[in-house]
mmCIF file of C-alpha atoms in Angstrom:
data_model
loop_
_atom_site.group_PDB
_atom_site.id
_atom_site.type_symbol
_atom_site.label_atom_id
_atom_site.label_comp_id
_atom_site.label_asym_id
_atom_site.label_seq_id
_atom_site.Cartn_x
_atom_site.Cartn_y
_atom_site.Cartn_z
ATOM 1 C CA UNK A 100 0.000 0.000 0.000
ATOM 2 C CA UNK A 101 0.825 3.307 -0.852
ATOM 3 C CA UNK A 102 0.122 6.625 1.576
ATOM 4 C CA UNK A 103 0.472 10.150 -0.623
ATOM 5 C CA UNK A 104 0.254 13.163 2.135
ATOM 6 C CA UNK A 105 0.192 16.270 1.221
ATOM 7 C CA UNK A 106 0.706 18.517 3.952
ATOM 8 C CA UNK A 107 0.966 22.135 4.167
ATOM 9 C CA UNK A 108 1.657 25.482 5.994
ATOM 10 C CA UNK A 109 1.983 28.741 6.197
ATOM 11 C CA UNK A 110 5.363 29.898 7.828
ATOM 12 C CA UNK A 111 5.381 33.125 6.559
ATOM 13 C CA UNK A 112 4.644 35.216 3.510
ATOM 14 C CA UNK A 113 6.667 37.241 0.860
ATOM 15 C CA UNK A 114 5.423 40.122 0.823
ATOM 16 C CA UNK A 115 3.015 40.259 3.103
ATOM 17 C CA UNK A 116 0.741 37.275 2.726
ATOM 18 C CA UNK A 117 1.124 37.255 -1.413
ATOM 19 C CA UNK A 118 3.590 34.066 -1.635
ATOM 20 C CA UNK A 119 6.699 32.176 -0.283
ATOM 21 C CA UNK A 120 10.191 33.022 -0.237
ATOM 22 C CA UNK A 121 12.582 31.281 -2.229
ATOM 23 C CA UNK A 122 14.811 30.721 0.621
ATOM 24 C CA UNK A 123 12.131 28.941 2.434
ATOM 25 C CA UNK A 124 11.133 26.866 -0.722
ATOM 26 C CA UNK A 125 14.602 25.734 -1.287
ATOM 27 C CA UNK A 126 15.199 24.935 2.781
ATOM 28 C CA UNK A 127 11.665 22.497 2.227
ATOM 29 C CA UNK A 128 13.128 20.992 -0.773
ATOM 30 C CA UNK A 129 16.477 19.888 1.060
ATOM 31 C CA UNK A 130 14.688 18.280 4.026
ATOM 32 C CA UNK A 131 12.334 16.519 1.312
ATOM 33 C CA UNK A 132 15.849 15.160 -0.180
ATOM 34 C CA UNK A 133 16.831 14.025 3.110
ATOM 35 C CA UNK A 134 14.190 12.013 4.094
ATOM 36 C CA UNK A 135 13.944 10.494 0.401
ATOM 37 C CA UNK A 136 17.623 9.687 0.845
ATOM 38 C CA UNK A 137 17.294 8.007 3.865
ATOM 39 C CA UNK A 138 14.022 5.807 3.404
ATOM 40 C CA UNK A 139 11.777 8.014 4.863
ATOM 41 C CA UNK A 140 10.123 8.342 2.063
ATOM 42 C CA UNK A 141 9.364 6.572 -1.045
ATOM 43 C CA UNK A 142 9.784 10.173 -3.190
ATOM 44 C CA UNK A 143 8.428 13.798 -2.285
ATOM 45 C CA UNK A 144 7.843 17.356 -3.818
ATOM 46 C CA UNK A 145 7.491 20.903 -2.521
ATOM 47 C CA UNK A 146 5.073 23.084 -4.089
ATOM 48 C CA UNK A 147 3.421 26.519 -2.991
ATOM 49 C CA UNK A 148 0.256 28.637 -3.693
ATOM 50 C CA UNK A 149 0.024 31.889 -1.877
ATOM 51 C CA UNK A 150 1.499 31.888 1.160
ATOM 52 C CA UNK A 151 1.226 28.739 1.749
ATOM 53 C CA UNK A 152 4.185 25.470 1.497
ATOM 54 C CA UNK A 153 2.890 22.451 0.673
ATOM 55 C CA UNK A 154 4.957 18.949 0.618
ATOM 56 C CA UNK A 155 3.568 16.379 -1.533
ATOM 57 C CA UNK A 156 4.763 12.576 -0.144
ATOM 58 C CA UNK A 157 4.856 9.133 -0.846
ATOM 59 C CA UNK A 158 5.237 6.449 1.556
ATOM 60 C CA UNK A 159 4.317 3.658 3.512
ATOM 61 C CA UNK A 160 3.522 4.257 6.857
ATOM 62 C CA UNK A 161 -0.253 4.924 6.213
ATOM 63 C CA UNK A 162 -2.138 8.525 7.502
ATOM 64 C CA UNK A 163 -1.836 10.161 10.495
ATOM 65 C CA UNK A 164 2.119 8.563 10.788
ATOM 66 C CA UNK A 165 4.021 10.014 13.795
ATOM 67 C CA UNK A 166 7.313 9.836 11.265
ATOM 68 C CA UNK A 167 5.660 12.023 8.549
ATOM 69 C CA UNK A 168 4.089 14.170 10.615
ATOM 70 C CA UNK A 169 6.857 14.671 12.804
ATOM 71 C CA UNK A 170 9.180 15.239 9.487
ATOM 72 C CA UNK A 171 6.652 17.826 8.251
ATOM 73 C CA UNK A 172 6.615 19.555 11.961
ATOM 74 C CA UNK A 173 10.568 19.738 11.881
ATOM 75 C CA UNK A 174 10.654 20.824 7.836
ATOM 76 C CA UNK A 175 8.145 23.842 8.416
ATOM 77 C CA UNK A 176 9.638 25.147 11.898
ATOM 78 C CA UNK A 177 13.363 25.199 9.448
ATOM 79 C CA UNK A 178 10.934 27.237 6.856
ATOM 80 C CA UNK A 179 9.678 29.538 10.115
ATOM 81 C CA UNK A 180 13.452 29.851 11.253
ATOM 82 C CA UNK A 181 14.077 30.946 7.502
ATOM 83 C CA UNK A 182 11.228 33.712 7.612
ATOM 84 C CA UNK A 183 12.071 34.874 10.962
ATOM 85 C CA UNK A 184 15.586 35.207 9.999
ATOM 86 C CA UNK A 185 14.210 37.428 6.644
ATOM 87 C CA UNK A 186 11.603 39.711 8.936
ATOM 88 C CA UNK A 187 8.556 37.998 6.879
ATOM 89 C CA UNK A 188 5.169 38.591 7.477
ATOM 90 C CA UNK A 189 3.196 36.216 9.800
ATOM 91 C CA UNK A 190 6.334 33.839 10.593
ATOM 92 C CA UNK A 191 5.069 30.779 11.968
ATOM 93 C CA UNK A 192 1.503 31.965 11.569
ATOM 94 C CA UNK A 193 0.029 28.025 11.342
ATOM 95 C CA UNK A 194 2.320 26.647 13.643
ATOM 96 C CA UNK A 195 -0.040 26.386 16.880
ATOM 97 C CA UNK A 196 1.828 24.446 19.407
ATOM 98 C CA UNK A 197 5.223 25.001 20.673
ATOM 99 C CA UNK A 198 6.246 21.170 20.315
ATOM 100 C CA UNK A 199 5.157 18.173 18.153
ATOM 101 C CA UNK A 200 3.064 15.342 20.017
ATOM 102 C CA UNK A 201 2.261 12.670 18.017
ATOM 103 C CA UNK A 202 0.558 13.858 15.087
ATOM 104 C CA UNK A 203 -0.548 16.869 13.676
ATOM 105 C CA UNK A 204 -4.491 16.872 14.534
ATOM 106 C CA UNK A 205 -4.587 20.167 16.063
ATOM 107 C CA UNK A 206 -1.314 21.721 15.871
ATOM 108 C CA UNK A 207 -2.096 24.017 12.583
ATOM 109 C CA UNK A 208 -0.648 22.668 9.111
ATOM 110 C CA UNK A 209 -3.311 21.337 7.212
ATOM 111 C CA UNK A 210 -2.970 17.381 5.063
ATOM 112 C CA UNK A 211 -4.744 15.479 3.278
ATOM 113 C CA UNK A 212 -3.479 11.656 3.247
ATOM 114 C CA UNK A 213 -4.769 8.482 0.850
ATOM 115 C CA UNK A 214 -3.485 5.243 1.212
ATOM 116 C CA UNK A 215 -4.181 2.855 -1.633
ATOM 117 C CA UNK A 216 -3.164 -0.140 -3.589
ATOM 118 C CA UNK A 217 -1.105 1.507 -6.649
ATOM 119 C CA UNK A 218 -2.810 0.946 -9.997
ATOM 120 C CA UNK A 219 -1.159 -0.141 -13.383
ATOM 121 C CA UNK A 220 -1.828 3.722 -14.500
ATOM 122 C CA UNK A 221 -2.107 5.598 -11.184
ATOM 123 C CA UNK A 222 -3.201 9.489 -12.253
ATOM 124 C CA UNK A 223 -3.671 11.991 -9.017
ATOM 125 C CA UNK A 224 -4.753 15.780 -8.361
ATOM 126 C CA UNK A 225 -3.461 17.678 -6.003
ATOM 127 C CA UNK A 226 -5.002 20.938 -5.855
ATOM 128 C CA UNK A 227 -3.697 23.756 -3.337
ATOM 129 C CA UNK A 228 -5.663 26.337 -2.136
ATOM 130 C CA UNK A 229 -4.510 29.953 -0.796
ATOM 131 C CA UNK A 230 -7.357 32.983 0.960
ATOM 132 C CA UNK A 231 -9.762 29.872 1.510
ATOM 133 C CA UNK A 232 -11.107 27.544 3.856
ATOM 134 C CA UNK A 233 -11.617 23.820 4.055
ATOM 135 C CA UNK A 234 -15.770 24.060 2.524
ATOM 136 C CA UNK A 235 -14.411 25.478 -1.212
ATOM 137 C CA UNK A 236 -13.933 21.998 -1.864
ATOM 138 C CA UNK A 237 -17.811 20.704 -1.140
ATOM 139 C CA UNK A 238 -18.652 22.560 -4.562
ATOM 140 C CA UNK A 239 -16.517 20.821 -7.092
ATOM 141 C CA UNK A 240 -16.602 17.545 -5.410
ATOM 142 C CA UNK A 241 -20.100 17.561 -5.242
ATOM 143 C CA UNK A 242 -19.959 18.048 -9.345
ATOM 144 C CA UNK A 243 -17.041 15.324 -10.087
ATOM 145 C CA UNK A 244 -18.596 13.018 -8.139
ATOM 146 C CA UNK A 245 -22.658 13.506 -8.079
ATOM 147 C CA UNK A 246 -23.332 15.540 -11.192
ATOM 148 C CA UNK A 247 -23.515 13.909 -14.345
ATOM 149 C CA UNK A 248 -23.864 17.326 -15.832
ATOM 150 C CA UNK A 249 -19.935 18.057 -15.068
ATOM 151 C CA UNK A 250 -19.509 14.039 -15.318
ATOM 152 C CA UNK A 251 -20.535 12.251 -17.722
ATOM 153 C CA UNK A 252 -19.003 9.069 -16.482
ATOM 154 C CA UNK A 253 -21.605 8.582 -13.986
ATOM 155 C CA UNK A 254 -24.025 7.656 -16.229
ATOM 156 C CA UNK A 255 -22.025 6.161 -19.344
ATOM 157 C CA UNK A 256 -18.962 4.328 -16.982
ATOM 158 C CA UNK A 257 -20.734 0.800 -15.352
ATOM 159 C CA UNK A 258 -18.045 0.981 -12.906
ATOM 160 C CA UNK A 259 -19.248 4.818 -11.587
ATOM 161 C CA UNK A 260 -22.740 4.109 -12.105
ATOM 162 C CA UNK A 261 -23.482 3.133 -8.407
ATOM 163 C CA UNK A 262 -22.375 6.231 -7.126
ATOM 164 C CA UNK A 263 -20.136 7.244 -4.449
ATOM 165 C CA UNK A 264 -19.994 7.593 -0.741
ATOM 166 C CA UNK A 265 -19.307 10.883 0.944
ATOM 167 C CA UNK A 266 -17.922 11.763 4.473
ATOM 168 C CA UNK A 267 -19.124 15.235 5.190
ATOM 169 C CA UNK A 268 -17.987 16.546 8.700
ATOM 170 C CA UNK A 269 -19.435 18.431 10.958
ATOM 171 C CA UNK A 270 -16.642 21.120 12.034
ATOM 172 C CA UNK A 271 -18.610 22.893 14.955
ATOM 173 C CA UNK A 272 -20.174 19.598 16.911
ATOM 174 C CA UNK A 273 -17.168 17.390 15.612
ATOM 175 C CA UNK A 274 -19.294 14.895 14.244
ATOM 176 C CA UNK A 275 -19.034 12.848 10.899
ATOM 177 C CA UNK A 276 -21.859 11.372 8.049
ATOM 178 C CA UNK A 277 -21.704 9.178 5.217
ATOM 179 C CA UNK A 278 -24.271 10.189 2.431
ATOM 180 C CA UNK A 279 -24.898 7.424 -0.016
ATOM 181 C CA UNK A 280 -24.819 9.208 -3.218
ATOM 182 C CA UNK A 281 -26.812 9.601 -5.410
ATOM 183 C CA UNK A 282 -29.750 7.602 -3.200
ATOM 184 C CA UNK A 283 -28.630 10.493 -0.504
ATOM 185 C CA UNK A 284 -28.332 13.728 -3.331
ATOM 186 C CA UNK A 285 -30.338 15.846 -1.937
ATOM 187 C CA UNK A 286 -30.299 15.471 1.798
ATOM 188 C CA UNK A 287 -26.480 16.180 1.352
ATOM 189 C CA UNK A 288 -27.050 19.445 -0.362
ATOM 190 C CA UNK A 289 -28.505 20.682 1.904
ATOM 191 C CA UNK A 290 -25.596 20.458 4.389
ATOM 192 C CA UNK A 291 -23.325 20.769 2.076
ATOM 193 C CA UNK A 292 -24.466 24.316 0.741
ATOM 194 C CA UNK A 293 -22.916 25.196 4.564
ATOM 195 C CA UNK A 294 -19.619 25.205 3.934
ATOM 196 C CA UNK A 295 -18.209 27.294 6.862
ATOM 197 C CA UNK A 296 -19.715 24.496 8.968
ATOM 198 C CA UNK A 297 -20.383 21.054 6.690
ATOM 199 C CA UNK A 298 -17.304 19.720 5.112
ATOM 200 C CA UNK A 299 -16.796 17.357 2.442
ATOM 201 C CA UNK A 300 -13.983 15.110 3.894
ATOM 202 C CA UNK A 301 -13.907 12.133 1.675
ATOM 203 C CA UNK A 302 -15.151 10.345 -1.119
ATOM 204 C CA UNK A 303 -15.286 6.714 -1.654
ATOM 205 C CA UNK A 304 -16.554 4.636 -4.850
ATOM 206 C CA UNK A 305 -18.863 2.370 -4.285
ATOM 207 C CA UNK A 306 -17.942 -0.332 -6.832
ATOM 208 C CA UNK A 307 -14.795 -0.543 -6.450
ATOM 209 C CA UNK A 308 -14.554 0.205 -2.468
ATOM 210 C CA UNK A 309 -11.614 2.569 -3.030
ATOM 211 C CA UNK A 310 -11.320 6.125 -1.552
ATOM 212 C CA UNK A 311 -11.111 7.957 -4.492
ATOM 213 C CA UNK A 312 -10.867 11.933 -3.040
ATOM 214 C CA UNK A 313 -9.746 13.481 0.506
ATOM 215 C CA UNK A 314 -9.483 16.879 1.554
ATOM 216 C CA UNK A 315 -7.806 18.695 4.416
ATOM 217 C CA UNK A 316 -10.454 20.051 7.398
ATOM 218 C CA UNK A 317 -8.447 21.571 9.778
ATOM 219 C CA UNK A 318 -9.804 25.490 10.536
ATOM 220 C CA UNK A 319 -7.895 27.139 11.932
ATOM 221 C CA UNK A 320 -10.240 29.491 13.372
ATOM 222 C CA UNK A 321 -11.736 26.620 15.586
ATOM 223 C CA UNK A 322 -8.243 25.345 17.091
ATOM 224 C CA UNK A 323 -6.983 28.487 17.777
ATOM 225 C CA UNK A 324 -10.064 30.456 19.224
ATOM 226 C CA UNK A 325 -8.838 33.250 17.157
ATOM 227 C CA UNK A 326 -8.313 34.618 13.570
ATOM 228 C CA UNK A 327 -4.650 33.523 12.701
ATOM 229 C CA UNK A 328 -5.046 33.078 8.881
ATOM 230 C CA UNK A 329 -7.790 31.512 6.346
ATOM 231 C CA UNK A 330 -6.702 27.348 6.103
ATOM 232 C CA UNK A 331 -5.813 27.688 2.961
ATOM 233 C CA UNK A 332 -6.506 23.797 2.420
ATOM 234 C CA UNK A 333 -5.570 20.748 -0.080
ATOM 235 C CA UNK A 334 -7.253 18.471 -1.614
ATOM 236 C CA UNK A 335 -6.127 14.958 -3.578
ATOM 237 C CA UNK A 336 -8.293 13.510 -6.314
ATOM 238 C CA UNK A 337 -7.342 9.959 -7.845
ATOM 239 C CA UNK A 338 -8.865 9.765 -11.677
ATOM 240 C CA UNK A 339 -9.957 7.271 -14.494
ATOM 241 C CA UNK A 340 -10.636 3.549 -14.276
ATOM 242 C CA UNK A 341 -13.767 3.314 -12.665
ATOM 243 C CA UNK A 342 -13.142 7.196 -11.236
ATOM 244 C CA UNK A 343 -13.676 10.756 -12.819
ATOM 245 C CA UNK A 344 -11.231 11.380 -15.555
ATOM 246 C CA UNK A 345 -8.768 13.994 -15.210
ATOM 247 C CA UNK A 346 -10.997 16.785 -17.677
ATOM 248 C CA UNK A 347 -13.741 15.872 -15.208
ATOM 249 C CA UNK A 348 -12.377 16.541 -11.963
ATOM 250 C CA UNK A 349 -11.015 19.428 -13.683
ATOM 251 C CA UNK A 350 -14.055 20.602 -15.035
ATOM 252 C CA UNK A 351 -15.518 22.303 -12.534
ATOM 253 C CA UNK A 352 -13.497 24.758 -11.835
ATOM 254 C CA UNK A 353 -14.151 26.392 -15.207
ATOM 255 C CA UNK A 354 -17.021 27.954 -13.220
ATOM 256 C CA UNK A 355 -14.897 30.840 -10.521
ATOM 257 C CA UNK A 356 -17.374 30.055 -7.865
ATOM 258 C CA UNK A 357 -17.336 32.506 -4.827
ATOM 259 C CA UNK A 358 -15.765 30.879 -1.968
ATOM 260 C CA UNK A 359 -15.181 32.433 1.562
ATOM 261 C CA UNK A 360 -11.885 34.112 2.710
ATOM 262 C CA UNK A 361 -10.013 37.162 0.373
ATOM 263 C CA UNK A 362 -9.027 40.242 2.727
ATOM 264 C CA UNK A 363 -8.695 39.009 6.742
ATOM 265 C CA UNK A 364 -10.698 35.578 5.787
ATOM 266 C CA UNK A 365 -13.937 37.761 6.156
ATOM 267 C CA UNK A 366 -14.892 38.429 2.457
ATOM 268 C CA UNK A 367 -16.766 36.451 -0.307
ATOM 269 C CA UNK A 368 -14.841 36.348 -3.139
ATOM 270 C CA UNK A 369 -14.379 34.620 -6.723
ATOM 271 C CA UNK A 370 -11.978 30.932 -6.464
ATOM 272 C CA UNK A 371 -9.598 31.816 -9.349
ATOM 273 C CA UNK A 372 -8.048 29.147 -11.419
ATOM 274 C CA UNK A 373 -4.264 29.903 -12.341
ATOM 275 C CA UNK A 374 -1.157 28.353 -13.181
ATOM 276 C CA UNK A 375 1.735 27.653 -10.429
ATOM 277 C CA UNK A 376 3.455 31.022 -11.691
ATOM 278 C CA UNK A 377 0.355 32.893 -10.926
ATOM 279 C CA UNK A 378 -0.772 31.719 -7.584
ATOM 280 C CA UNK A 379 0.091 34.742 -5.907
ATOM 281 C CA UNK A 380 -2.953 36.693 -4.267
ATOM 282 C CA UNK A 381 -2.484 40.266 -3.957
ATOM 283 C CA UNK A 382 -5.346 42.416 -5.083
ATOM 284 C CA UNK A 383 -6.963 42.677 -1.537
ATOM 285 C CA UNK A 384 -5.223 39.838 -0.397
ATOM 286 C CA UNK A 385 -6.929 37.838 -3.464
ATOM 287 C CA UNK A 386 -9.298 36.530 -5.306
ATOM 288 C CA UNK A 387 -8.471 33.260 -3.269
ATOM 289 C CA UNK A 388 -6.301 30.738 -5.378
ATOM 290 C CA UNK A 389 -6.219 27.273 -6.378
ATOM 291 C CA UNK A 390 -3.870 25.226 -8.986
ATOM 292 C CA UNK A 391 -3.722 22.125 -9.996
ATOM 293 C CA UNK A 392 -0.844 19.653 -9.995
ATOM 294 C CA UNK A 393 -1.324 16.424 -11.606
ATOM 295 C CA UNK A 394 0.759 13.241 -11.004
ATOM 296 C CA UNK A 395 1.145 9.589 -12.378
ATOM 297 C CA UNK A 396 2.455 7.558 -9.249
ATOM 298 C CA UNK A 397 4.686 4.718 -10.387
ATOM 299 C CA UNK A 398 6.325 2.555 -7.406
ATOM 300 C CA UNK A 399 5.895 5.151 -5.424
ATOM 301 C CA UNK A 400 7.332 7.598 -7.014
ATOM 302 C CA UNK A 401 5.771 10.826 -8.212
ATOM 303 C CA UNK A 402 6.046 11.506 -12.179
ATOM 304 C CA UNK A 403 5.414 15.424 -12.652
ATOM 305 C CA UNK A 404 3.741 17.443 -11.871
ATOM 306 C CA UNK A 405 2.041 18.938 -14.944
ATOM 307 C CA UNK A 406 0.248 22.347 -14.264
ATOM 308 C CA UNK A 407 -3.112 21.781 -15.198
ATOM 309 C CA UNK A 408 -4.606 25.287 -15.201
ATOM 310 C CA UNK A 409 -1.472 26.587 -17.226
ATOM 311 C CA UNK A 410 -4.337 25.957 -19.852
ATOM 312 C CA UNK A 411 -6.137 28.825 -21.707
ATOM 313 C CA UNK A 412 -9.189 26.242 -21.707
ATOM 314 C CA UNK A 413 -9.456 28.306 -18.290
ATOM 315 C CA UNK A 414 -9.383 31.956 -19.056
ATOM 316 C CA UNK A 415 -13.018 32.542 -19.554
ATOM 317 C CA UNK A 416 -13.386 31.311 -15.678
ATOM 318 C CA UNK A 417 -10.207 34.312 -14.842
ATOM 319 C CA UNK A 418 -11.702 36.503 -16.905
ATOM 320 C CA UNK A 419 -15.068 36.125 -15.451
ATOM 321 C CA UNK A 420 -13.568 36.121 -11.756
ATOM 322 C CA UNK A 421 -11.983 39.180 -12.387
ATOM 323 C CA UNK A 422 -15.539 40.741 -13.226
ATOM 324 C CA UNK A 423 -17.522 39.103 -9.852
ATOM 325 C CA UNK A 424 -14.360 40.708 -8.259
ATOM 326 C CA UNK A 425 -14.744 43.989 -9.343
ATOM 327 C CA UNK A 426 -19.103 43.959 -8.331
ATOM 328 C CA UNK A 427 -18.288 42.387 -5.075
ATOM 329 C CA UNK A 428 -15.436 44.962 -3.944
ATOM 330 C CA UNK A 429 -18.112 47.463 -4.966
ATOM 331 C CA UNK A 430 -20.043 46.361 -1.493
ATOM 332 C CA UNK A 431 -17.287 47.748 0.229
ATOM 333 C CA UNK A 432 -18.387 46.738 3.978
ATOM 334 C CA UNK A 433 -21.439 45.439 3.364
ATOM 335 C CA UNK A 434 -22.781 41.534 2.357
ATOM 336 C CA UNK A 435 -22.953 39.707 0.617
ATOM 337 C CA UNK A 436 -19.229 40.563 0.045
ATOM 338 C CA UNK A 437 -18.489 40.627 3.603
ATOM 339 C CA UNK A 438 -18.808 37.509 5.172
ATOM 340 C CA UNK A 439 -22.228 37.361 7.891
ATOM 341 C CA UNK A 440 -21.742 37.927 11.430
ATOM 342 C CA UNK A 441 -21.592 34.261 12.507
ATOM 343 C CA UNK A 442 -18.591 34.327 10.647
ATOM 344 C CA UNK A 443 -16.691 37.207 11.856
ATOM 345 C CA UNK A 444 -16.467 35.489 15.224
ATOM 346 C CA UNK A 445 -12.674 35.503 15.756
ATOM 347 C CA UNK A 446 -12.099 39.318 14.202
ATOM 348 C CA UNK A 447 -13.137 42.557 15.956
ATOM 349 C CA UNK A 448 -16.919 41.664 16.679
ATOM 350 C CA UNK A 449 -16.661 39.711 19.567
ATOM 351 C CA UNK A 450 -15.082 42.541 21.592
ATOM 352 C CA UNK A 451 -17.122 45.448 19.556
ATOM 353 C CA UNK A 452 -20.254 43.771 20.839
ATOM 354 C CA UNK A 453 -19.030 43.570 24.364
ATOM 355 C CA UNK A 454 -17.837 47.305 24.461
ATOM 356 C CA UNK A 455 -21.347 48.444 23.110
ATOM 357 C CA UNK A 456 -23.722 45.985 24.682
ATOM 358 C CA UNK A 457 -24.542 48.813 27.720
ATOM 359 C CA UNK A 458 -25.540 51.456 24.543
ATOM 360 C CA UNK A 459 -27.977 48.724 22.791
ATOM 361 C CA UNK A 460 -31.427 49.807 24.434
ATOM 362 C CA UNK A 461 -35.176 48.497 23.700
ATOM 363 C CA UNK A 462 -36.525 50.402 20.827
ATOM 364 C CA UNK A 463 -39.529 51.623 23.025
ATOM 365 C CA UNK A 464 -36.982 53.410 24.947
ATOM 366 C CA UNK A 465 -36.565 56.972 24.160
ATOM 367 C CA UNK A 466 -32.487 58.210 23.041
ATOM 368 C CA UNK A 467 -31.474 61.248 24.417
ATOM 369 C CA UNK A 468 -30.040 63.208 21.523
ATOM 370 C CA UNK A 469 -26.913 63.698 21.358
ATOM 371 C CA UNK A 470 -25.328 67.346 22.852
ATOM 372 C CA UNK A 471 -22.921 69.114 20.526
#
């Protein structure tokens, strides 16, 4: 069996929270060459988008492994020494404990991990997301997987026919469901179509009893009882053979869908589509990112990656994003561009409601005017 983790961080951003240092990419890249060299692992990558490191494994110690984990923990506080060392912005940001215990549940750097028998032809996604949280992935899934409008595979392939299983999570009670798709269609949407809350976590064919899509939930909003930075999260899709193929689990993303995050994680905002050389958010601190980076996996080791959205196939949906970004920066302030008030718990509200509460009054209560 084969584990692919892709696990990621932000240990700082260059300049401000626009993209990674080359210092701090090349630092990652060593410590990936290390560990390859000496069996940790079966091959690895480092890749960014935004702000945001990601290292793309293979190996053989399953998910949640205390080695990898532990690996990844040492690789992004050398990254965080790196940024420190350069006065970047945010050093450390996602790094939420001061030492590793075990695994990473909890400690800030988001993964996603699959562990599965290699195929004779073994083609993977990994998309990386920057200005976003774990829900922009409940969208797209939901078409590669449920729609046959965005798949046609799921009515034309006997081996997709059945349908797929999907873990959605409950982030705020900490629970889990399986929806038995498409028997379970519509009772998942609406969950689902909550994506600060409901997350898709996993996908799972039904024919062929494989795990065919996992995504990374951590927010860190919710460990950290504060704002320290959207979760920016990752996602790994395996394709064809009884799966979506790769123009399928692409597909969807020719849509720029609004997702939440942008400007302090607190806008809506268009999820734009780009190539590796372009995943660098600045126009108020967006529109959020995501690329692509396909793989073929052969003994373990990763062939690519090929940039997938370095396709002009995809400039209608950056074209169009930058026009839903221009109407939605219009709102200034207001919603729907600014995210509701449940969601700005861990900015300035909180403590804006508390320093007011004493001037809210019942509105059959007369207001002096003010004097002056």
């Amino acid at each position: 069996m084969i584990t692919l983790s892709v696990i990621k961080a932000d240990t700082g951003g260059f300049v401000g929270h626009s993209a990674v240092h080359p210092n701090m990419m090349a630092e990652a890249r060593r410590e990936i060459d290390r560990a390859t060299a000496s069996g940790l692992l079966i091959d690895g990558q480092v890749a960014s988008c935004g702000d945001d490191i990601s290292l793309i494994m293979t190996h053989t110690y399953g998910a949640d492994a205390g080695l990898i984990h532990s690996f990844a923990w040492d690789t992004f506080q050398a990254t965080t020494h790196i940024a420190k060392g350069l006065g970047l912005y945010g050093a450390g940001q996602d790094l939420l404990s001061d030492a590793f215990s075990g695994n990473l549940r909890g400690m800030g750097p988001g993964y996603a991990e699959l562990e599965f028998e290699e195929r004779p032809s073994e083609p993977v996604l990994c998309f990386l997301a920057d200005k976003t949280e774990p829900g922009a992935w409940n969208l797209p899934l939901y078409k590669m997987f449920a729609d046959p409008f965005n798949t046609a595979g799921l009515v034309i392939d006997g081996k997709m026919h059945a349908g797929f299983g999907f873990e959605v999570y409950d982030l705020y009670e900490e629970k889990r469901i399986v929806f038995d798709c498409p028997a379970d269609l519509y009772d998942m949407l609406m969950y689902i179509g909550a994506p600060a809350r409901y997350v898709i976590h996993g996908v799972r064919s039904k024919t062929l009893g494989e795990t065919a899509a996992t995504t990374s939930t951590q927010r860190l909003s919710l460990i950290a009882g504060k704002y320290v930075g959207k979760d920016d999260p990752v996602m790994i899709v395996r394709c064809q053979s009884g799966l979506p193929a790769v123009g399928e689990a692409l597909e969807p993303f020719a849509f720029p869908y609004t997702v939440a995050g942008c400007m302090r994680g607190s806008h809506h905002a268009p999820f734009l589509p780009v190539p590796v050389r372009q995943a660098h958010p600045s126009r108020f601190d967006g529109p959020p990112r995501v690329v692509a980076l396909g793989f073929q996996i052969h003994d373990g080791k990763l062939i690519g990656p090929r940039d997938m959205f370095d396709d002009p196939a995809f400039d209608g949906a950056r074209a169009q994003a930058s026009e839903i970004m221009d109407y939605l920066r219009r709102h200034g302030p207001f919603e729907p561009h600014r995210l509701p008030l449940s969601e700005l718990e861990y900015t300035t509200m909180p403590a804006l409601a508390q320093r007011l509460a004493n001037r809210w009054t019942p509105m059959t209560t007369e207001i002096a005017t003010p004097v002056g």
